Coordinates of C-alpha atoms in Angstrom, one line a residue:
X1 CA -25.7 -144.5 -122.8
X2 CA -21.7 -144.6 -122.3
X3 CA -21.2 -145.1 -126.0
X4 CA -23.1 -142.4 -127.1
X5 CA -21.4 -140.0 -123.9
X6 CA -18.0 -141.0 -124.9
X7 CA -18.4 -139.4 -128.5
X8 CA -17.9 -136.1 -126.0
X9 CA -15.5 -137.3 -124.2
X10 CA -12.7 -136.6 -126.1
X11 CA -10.3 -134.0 -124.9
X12 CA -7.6 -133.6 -128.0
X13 CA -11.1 -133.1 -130.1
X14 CA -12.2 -130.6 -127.8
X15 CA -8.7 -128.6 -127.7
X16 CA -8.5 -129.1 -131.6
X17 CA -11.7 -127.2 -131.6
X18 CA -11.2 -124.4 -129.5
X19 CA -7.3 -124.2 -129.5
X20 CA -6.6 -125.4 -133.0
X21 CA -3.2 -123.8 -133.7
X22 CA -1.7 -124.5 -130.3
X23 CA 0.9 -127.1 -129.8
X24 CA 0.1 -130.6 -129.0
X25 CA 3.7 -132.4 -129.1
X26 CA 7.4 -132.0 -130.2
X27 CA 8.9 -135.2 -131.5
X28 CA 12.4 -134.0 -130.7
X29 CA 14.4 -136.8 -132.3
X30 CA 12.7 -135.5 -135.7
X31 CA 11.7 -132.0 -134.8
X32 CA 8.3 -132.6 -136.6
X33 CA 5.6 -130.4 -134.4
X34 CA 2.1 -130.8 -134.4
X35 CA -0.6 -128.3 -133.4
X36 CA -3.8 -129.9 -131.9
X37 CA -6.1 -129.7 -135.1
X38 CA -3.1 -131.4 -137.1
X39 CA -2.6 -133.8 -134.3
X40 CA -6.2 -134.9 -134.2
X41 CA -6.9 -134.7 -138.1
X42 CA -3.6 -137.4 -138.3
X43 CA -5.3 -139.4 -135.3
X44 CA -8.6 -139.9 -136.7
X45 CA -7.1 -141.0 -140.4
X46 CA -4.5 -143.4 -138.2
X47 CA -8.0 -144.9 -136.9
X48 CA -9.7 -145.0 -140.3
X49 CA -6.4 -147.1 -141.4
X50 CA -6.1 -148.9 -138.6
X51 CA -9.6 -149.8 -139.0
X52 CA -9.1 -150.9 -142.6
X53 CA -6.3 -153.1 -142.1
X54 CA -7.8 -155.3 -139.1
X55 CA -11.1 -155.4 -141.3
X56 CA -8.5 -156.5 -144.6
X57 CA -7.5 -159.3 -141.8
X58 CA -11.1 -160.4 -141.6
X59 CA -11.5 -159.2 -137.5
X60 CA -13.7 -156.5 -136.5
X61 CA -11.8 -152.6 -135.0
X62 CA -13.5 -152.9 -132.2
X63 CA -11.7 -154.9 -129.2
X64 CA -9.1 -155.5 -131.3
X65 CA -5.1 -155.4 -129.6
X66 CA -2.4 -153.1 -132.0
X67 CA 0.8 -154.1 -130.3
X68 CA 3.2 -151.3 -130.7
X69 CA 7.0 -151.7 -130.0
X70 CA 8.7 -147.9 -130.7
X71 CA 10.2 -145.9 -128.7
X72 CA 8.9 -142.4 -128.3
X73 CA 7.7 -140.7 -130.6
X74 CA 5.0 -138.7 -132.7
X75 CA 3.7 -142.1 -134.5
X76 CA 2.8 -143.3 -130.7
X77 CA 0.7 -140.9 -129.4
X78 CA -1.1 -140.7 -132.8
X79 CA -1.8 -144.4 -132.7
X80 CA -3.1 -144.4 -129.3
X81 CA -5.5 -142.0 -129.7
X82 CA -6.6 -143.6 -133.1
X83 CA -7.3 -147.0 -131.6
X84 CA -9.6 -145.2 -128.9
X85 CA -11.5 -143.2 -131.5
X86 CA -11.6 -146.8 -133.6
X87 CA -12.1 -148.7 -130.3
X88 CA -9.5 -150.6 -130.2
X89 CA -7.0 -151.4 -127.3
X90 CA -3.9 -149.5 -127.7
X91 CA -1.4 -152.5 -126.2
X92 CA 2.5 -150.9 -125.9
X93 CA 5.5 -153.3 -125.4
X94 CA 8.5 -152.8 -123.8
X95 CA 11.3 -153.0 -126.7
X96 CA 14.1 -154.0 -124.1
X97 CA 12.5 -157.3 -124.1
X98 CA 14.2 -160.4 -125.4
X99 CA 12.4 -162.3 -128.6
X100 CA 11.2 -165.1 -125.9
X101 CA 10.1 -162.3 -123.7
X102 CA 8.4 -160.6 -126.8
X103 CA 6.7 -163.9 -127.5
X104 CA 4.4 -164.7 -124.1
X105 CA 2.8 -161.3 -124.4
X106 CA 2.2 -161.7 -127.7
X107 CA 0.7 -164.7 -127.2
X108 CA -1.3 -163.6 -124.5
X109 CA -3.0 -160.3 -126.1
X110 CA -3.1 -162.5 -129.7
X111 CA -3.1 -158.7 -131.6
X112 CA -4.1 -158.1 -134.6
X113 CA -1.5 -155.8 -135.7
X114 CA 2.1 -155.3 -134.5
X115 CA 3.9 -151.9 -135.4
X116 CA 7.4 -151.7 -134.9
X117 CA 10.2 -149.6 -135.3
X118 CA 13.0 -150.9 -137.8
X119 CA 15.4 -151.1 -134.6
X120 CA 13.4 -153.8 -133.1
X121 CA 12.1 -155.3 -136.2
X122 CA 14.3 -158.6 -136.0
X123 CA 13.4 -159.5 -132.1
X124 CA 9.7 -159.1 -133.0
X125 CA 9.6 -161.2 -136.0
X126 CA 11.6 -163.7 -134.1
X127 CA 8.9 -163.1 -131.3
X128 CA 5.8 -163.7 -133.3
X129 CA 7.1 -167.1 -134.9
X130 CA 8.1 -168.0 -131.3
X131 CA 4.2 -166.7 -130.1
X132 CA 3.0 -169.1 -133.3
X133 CA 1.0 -165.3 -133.9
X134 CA -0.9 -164.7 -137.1
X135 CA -0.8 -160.6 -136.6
X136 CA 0.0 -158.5 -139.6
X137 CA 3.4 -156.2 -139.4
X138 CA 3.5 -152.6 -139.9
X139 CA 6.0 -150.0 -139.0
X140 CA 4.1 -146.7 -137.4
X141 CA 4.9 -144.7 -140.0
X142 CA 3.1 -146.4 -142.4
X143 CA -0.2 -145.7 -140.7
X144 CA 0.5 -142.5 -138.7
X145 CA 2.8 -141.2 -140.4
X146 CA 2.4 -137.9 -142.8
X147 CA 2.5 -139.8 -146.0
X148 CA 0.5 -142.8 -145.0
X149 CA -2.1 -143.5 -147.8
X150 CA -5.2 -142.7 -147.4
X151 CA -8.1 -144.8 -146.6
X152 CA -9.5 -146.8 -149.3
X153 CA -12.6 -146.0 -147.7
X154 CA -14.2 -143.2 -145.2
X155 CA -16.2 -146.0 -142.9
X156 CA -17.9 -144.9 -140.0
X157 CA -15.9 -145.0 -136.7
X158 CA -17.1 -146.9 -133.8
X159 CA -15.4 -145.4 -130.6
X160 CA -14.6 -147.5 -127.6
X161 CA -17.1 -146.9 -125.2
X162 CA -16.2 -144.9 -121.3
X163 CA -15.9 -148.5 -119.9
X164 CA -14.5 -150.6 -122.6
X165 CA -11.1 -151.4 -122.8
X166 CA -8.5 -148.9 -124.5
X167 CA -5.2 -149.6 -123.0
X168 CA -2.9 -152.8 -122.1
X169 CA -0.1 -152.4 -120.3
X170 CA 2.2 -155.1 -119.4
X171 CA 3.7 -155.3 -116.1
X172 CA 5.4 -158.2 -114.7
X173 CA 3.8 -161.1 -112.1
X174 CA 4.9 -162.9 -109.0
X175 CA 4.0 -165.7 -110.4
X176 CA 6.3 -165.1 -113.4
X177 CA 3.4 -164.7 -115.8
X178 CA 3.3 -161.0 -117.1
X179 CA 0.1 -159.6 -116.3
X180 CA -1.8 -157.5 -119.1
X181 CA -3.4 -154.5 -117.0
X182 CA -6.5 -153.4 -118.5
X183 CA -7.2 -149.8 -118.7
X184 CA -10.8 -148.4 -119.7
X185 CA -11.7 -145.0 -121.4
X186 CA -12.7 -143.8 -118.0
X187 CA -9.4 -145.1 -116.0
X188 CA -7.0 -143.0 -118.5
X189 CA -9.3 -140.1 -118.1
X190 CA -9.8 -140.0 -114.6
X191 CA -5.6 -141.0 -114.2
X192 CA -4.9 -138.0 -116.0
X193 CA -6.7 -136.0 -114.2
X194 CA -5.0 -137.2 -110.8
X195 CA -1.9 -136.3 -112.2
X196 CA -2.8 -132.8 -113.8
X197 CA -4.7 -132.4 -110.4
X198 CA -1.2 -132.8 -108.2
X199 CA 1.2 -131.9 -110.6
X200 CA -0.8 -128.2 -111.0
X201 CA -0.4 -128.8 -114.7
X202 CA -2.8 -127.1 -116.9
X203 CA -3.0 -126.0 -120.8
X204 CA 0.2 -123.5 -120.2
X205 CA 2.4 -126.2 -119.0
X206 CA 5.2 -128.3 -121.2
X207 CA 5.8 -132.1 -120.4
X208 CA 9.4 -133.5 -121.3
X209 CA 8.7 -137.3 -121.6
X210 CA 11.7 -139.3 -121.7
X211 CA 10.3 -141.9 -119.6
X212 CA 9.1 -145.2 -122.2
X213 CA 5.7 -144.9 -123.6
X214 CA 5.0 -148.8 -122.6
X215 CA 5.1 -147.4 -118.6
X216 CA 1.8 -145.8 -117.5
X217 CA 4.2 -143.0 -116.5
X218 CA 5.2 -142.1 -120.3
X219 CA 1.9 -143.0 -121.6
X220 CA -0.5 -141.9 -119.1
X221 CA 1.2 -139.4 -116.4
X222 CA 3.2 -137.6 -119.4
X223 CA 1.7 -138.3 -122.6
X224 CA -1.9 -138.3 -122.5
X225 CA -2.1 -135.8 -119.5
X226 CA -0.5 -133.1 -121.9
X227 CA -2.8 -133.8 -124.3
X228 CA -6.1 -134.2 -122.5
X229 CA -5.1 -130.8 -120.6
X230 CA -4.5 -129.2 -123.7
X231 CA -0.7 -128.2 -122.8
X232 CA 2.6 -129.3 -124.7
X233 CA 4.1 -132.5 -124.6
X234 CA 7.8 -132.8 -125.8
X235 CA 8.3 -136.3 -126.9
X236 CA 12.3 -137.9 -126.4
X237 CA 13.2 -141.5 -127.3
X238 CA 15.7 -141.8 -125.0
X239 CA 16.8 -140.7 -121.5
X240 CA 20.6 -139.0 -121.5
X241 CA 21.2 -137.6 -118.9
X242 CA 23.3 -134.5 -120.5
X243 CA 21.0 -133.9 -123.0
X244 CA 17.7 -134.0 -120.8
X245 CA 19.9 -131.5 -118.8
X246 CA 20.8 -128.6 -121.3
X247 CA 16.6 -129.7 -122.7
X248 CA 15.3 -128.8 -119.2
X249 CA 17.3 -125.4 -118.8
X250 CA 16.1 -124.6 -122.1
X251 CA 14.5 -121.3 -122.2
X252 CA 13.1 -121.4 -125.7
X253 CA 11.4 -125.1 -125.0
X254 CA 9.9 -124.1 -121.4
X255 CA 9.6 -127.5 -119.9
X256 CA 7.6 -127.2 -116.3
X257 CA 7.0 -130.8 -115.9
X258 CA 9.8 -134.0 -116.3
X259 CA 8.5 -137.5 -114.2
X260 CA 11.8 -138.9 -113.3
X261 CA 13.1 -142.0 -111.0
X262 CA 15.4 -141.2 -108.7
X263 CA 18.6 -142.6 -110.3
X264 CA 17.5 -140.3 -113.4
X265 CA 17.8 -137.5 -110.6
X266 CA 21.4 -138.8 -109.3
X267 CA 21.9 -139.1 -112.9
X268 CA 21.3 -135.6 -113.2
X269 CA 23.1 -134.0 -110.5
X270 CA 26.4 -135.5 -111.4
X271 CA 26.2 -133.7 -114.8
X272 CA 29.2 -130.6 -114.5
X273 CA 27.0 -128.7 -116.5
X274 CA 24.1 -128.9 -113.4
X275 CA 25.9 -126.2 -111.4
X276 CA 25.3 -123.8 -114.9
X277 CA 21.6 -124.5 -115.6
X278 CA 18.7 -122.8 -115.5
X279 CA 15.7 -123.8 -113.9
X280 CA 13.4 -121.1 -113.8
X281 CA 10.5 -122.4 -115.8
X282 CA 10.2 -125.5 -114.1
X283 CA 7.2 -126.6 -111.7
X284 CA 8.9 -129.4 -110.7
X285 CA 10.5 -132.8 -111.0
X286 CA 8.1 -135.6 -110.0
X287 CA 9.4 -138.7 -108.7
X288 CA 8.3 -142.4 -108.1
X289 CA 9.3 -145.8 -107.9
X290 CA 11.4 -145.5 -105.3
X291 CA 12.3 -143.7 -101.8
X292 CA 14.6 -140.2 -102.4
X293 CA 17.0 -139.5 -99.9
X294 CA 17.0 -136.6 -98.1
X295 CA 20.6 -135.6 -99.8
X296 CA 18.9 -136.1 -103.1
X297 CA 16.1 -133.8 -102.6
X298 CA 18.5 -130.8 -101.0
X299 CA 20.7 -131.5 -103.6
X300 CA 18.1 -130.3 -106.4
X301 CA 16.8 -127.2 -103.8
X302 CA 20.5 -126.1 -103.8
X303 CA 20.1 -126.2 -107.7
X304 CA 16.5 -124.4 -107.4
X305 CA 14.4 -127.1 -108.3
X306 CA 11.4 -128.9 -106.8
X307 CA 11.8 -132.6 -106.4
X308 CA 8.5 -134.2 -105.2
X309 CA 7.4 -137.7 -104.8
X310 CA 4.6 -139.7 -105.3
X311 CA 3.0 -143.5 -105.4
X312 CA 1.3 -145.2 -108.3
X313 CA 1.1 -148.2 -110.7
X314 CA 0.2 -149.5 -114.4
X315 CA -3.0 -150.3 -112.3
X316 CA -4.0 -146.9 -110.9
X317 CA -2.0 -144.4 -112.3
X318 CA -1.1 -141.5 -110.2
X319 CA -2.5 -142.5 -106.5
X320 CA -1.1 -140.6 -104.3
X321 CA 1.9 -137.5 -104.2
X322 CA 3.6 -134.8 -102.3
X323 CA 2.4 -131.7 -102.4
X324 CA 4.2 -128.7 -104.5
X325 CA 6.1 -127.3 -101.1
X326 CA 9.9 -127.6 -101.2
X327 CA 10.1 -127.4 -97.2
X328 CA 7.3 -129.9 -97.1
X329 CA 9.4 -132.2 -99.2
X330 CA 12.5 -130.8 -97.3
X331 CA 11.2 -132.4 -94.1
X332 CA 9.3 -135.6 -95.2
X333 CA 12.1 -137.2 -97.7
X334 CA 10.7 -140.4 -96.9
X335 CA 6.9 -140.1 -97.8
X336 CA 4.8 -140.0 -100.7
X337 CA 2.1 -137.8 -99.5
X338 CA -2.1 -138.1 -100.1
X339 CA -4.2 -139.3 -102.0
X340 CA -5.4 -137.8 -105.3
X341 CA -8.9 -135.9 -105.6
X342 CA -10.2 -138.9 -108.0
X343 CA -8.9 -141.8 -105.4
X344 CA -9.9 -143.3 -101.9
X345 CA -6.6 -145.0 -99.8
X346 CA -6.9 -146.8 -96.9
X347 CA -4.5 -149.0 -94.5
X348 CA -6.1 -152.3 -93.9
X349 CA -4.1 -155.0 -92.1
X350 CA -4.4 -159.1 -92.6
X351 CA -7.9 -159.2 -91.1
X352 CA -9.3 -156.6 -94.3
X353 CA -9.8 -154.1 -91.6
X354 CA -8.7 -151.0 -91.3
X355 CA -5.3 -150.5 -89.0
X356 CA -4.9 -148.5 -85.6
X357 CA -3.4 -145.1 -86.3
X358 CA 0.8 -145.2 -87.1
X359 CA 0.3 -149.2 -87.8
X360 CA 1.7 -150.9 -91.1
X361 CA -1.0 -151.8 -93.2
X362 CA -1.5 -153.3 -96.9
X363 CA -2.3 -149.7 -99.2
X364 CA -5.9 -150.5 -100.6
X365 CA -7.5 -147.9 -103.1
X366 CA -10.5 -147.3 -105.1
X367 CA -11.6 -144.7 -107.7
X368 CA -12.3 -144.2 -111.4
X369 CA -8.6 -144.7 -112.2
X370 CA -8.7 -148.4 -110.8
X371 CA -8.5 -150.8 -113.8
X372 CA -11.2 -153.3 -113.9
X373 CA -8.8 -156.4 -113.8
X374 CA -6.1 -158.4 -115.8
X375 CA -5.8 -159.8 -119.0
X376 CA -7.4 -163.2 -119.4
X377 CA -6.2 -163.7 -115.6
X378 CA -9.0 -163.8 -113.8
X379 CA -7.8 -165.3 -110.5
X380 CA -5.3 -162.6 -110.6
X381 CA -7.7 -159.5 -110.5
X382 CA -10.0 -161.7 -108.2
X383 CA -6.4 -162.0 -106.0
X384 CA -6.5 -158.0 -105.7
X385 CA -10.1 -157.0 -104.8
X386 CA -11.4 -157.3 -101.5
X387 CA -14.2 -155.2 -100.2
X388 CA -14.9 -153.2 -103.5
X389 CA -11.0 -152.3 -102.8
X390 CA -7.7 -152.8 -105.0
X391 CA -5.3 -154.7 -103.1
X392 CA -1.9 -152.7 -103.8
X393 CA 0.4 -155.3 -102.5
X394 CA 2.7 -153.0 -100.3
X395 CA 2.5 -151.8 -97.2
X396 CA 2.8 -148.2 -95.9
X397 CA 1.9 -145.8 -92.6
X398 CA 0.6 -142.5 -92.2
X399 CA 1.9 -140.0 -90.4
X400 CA 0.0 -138.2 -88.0
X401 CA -1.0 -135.4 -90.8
X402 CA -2.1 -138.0 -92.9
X403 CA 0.9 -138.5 -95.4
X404 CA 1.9 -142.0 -95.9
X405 CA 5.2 -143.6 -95.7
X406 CA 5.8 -146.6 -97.7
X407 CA 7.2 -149.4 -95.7
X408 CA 8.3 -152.6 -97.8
X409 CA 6.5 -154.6 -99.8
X410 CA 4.4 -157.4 -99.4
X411 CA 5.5 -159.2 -103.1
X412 CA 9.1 -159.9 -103.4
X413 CA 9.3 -157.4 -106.6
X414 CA 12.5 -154.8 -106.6
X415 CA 12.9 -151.9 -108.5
X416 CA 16.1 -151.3 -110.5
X417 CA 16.6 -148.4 -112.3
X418 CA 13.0 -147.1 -112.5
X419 CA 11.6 -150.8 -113.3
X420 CA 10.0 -153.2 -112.0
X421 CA 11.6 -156.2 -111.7
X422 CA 9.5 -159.7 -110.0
X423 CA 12.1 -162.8 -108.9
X424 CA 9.9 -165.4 -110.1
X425 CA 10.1 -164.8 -113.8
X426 CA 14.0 -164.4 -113.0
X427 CA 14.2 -167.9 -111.1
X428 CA 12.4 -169.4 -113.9
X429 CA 14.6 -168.8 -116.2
X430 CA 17.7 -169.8 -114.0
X431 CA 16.2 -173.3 -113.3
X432 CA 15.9 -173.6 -116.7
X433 CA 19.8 -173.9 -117.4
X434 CA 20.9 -177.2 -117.4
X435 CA 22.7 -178.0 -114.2
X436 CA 21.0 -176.1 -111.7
X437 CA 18.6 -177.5 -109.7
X438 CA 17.3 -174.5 -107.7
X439 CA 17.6 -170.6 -107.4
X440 CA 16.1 -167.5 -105.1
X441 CA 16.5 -164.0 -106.4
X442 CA 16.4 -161.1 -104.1
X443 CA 16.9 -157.4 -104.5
X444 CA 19.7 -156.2 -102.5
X445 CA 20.6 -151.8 -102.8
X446 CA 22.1 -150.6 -105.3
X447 CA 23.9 -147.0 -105.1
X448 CA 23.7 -146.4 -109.1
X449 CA 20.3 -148.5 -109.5
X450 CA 18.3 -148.1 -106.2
X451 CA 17.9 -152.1 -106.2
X452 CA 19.6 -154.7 -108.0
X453 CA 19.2 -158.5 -108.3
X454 CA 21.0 -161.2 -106.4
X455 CA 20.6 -164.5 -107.4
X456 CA 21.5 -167.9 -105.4
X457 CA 21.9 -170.6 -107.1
X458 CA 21.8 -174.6 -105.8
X459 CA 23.6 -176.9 -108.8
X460 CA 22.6 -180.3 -109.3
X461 CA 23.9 -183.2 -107.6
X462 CA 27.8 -184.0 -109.3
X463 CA 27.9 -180.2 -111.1
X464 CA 30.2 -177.7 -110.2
X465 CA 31.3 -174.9 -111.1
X466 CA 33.8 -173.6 -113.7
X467 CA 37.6 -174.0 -112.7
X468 CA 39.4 -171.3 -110.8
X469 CA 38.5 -172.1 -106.9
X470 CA 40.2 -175.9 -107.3
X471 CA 37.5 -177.7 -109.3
X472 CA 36.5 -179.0 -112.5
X473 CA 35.0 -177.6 -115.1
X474 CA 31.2 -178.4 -115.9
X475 CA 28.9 -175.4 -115.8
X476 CA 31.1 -172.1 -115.8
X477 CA 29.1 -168.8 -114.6
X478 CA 29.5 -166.8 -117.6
X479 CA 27.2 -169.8 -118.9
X480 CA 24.5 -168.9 -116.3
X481 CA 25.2 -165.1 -117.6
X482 CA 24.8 -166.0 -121.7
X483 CA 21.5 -167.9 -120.8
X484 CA 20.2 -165.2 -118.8
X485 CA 21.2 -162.5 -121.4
X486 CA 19.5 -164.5 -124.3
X487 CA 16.0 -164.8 -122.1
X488 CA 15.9 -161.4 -119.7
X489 CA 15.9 -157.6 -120.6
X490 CA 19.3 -156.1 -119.3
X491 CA 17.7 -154.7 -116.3
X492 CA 16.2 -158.0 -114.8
X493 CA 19.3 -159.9 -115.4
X494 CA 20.9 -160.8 -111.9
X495 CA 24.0 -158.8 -111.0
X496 CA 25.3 -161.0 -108.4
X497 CA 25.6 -164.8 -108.2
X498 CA 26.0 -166.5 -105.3
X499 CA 26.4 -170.5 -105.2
X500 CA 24.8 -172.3 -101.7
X501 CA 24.6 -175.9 -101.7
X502 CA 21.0 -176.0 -101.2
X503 CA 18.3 -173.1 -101.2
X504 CA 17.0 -172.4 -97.5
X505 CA 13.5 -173.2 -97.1
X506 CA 10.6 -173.5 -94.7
X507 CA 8.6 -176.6 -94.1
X508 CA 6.0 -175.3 -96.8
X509 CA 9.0 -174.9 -99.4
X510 CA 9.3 -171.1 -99.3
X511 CA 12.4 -169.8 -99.9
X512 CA 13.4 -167.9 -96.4
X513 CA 15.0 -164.9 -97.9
X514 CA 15.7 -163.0 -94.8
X515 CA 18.1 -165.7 -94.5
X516 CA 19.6 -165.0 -97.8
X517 CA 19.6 -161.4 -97.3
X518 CA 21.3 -161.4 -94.4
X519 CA 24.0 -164.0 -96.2
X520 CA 24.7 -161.6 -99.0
X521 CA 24.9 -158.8 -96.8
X522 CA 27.6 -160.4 -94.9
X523 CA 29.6 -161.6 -97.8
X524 CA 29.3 -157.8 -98.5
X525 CA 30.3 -156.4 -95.6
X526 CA 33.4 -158.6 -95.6
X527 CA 34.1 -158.0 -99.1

């Protein structure tokens, strides 16, 4: 039965139908423009291609991973509707990633396609000999592209059912395993239709997406929201912050909608040109992962916009937001506001039960948006469910009209710059150098990032470190830099070292970072 209903479940069909010659999407690096019949004819030969060349490969379309590493653009979209109307799982990576990076998650999804961009083209190939991976390599424009050949062959198309698998999207784990979240059919619908549902968005409204396709916020929030809503999405490869300026104040593009972090905000505001622009088309400027100070959000009143914030993850997509009120916002900074219509929320404390009204409790949803799991990690989705519930990992209160107010989190992630970043991944890669014997990373506040990383670092017995405070030479800290350049993006990379002779612990061998949080902050302070 859901095979045969999600043949009519598909939203870009339906506006390519009854909307034909409206705009779908802008690729404004290339100024190609696509109206929705054009944008749906090109999707459906993408997954008649796409089809063909895992079939040349000897796998079946169905189930199969196409890896994608691009940055925005036209050829993205395209390709992630194709592999829903070929049923196979559109799986983005992030292209900031290192080769070795690259590698585990190629590894982990084993696709059987990888299309990337020239840019990145050298770090992938690196990645898949590193992964030991048998994919095939394509660049996007060869199979969503204008002058793509044509199918050898017209083969009937086997859409991925409402529960089957359509999406991966790879977001970091404690354990220092990324985690490939699994979206369904039914998750992306139901997530878009969170967001349209919050962000008043409907088939008049135009979505600047310079947020990174590989986030559920590009893909999901921005991307496919515009499209299943049958409004205009204008696609950017690249976040500057003059340029997204003069785009947003542009009365012949219209944008209503931009999904920002709030260092794109600060970014923003300290553009001269801010005190000039014009505003009056926009809805709003939606924010997440992070809190927005109350100086932020007057800051873009005085300039006549709308900053609002909200909650979500790769896992849920938009969960819960602010409402569209700029006093509301004015006088609740620090919240992220209710649930969407499709989701449940609920505080439940260490017992699984719910909390007394104003306590701190663990944020546990449920809905159609909820992905079913991770990856081939199943003791990781088992780790999040309790009671039909998804286990969010962070804690929160509500208000006493209801809004909730994120509190800290329960995992030791930090956020810098709009991404996630988890210490454990970071500390394996620090123990890894020769010469140390331990690390701890922490996130410690940033005023340009929101959060950046601190790491502490225990050398091995007879090391030390580089010359310059009295001592030999034997491991020098812009050694410990090179090596975590060579295996972390930029963002995860620790700004800070700090060198303890031995890590603080508890009896069971957990790091006690309060400790270390409270050293760094001193060494701060007195610096």
């Amino acid at each position: 039965m859901a095979a045969s209903l999600s043949r009519k479940f598909d939203p870009i069909a339906f506006h390519a139908r009854f909307r034909p010659a409206a705009t779908a999407c802008i690729d404004l690096a290339t100024g190609e423009a696509l109206s929705y019949r054009a944008f749906s004819d090109r999707a459906t030969r993408c997954a008649q291609i796409l089809a063909e060349r895992i079939s040349d490969a000897g796998a079946a379309a169905v189930g199969a991973r196409i890896a994608v590493i691009s940055r925005n653009s036209v050829f993205q979209t395209i390709i992630s509707t194709a592999c829903e109307r070929a049923g196979a799982i559109f799986a983005p990576l992030n292209w900031r990633l290192t080769a070795p990076e690259l590698a585990e998650l190629l590894a982990d999804c084993e696709p059987a396609l990888v299309l990337v961009e020239p840019e990145f083209e050298t770090q992938v190939r690196d990645a898949i000999k590193l992964a030991a991976c048998s994919a095939r390599l394509a660049a996007p424009v060869e199979v969503a592209g204008p002058e793509a050949p044509a199918p050898k062959s017209s083969a009937k198309l086997c859409q991925a059912g409402l529960n089957s698998p359509c999406i991966l999207l790879y977001t970091s784990g404690t354990t220092g395993r990324a985690k490939g979240v699994i979206l369904t059919r039914e998750n992306a619908i139901y997530a878009s239709l969170n967001f349209a549902a919050v962000a008043s968005l409907d088939s008049r409204s135009v979505l600047l997406c310079d947020s990174p396709m590989f986030h559920t916020v590009g893909l999901c929030a921005i991307a496919r929201t515009a499209l299943f809503e049958g409004a205009c999405v204008l696609l950017s490869d690249r976040f500057v912050p003059q340029t997204a300026l003069h785009r947003l104040s542009d009365p012949a593009l219209g944008v209503t909608h931009y999904f920002v972090v709030p260092q794109m905000v600060e970014a923003l505001m300290r553009e001269p040109a801010v005190m000039q622009a014009d505003f009056s088309s926009m809805t709003a400027l939606f924010s997440g992962g992070g809190p927005l100070s109350p100086a932020l959000v007057q800051a873009c009143v005085d300039r006549g916009l709308l900053l609002v914030n909200g909650y979500g993850m790769s896992e849920i997509g938009s969960g819960i937001h602010m409402p569209l009120e700029a006093s509301y916002m004015a006088n609740n900074p620090q919240a992220v506001g209710f649930p969407a219509p499709w989701i449940e929320a609920r505080l439940a404390g260490e017992d699984g039960k719910p909390v007394q009204d104003g306590d701190v409790g663990e944020i546990w949803l449920r809905g159609p948006s909820v992905s079913p799991g991770y990856w081939n990690q199943p003791e990781a989705t088992t780790a999040t469910r309790a009671q039909g519930w998804f286990r969010t990992g962070d804690l929160a209160r509500q208000q006493s009209d209801g809004a909730y107010v994120i509190v800290d989190r329960l995992k030791d992630m930090y956020i810098s710059g709009g991404e996630n970043v988890y210490p454990a991944e970071v500390e394996a890669v620090l123990r890894a150098i020769a010469g140390v014997a331990d690390a701890c990373v922490i996130g410690a506040p940033d005023e340009r990032w929101g959060e950046v990383g601190v790491a502490f670092i225990q050398l091995e017995a007879g090391v030390q470190l580089e010359a310059g405070d009295g001592v030999s030479a034997a491991l020098a800290e812009s050694e410990i830099r090179r090596s975590c350049a060579a295996r972390l993006a930029r963002y995860k990379q620790p700004a800070h070292l700090r060198f303890l002779e031995a890590i603080p612990r508890t009896g069971s061998g957990k790091a006690r970072k309060n400790v270390l949080r409270d050293l760094f902050l001193k060494s701060a302070l007195s610096a």
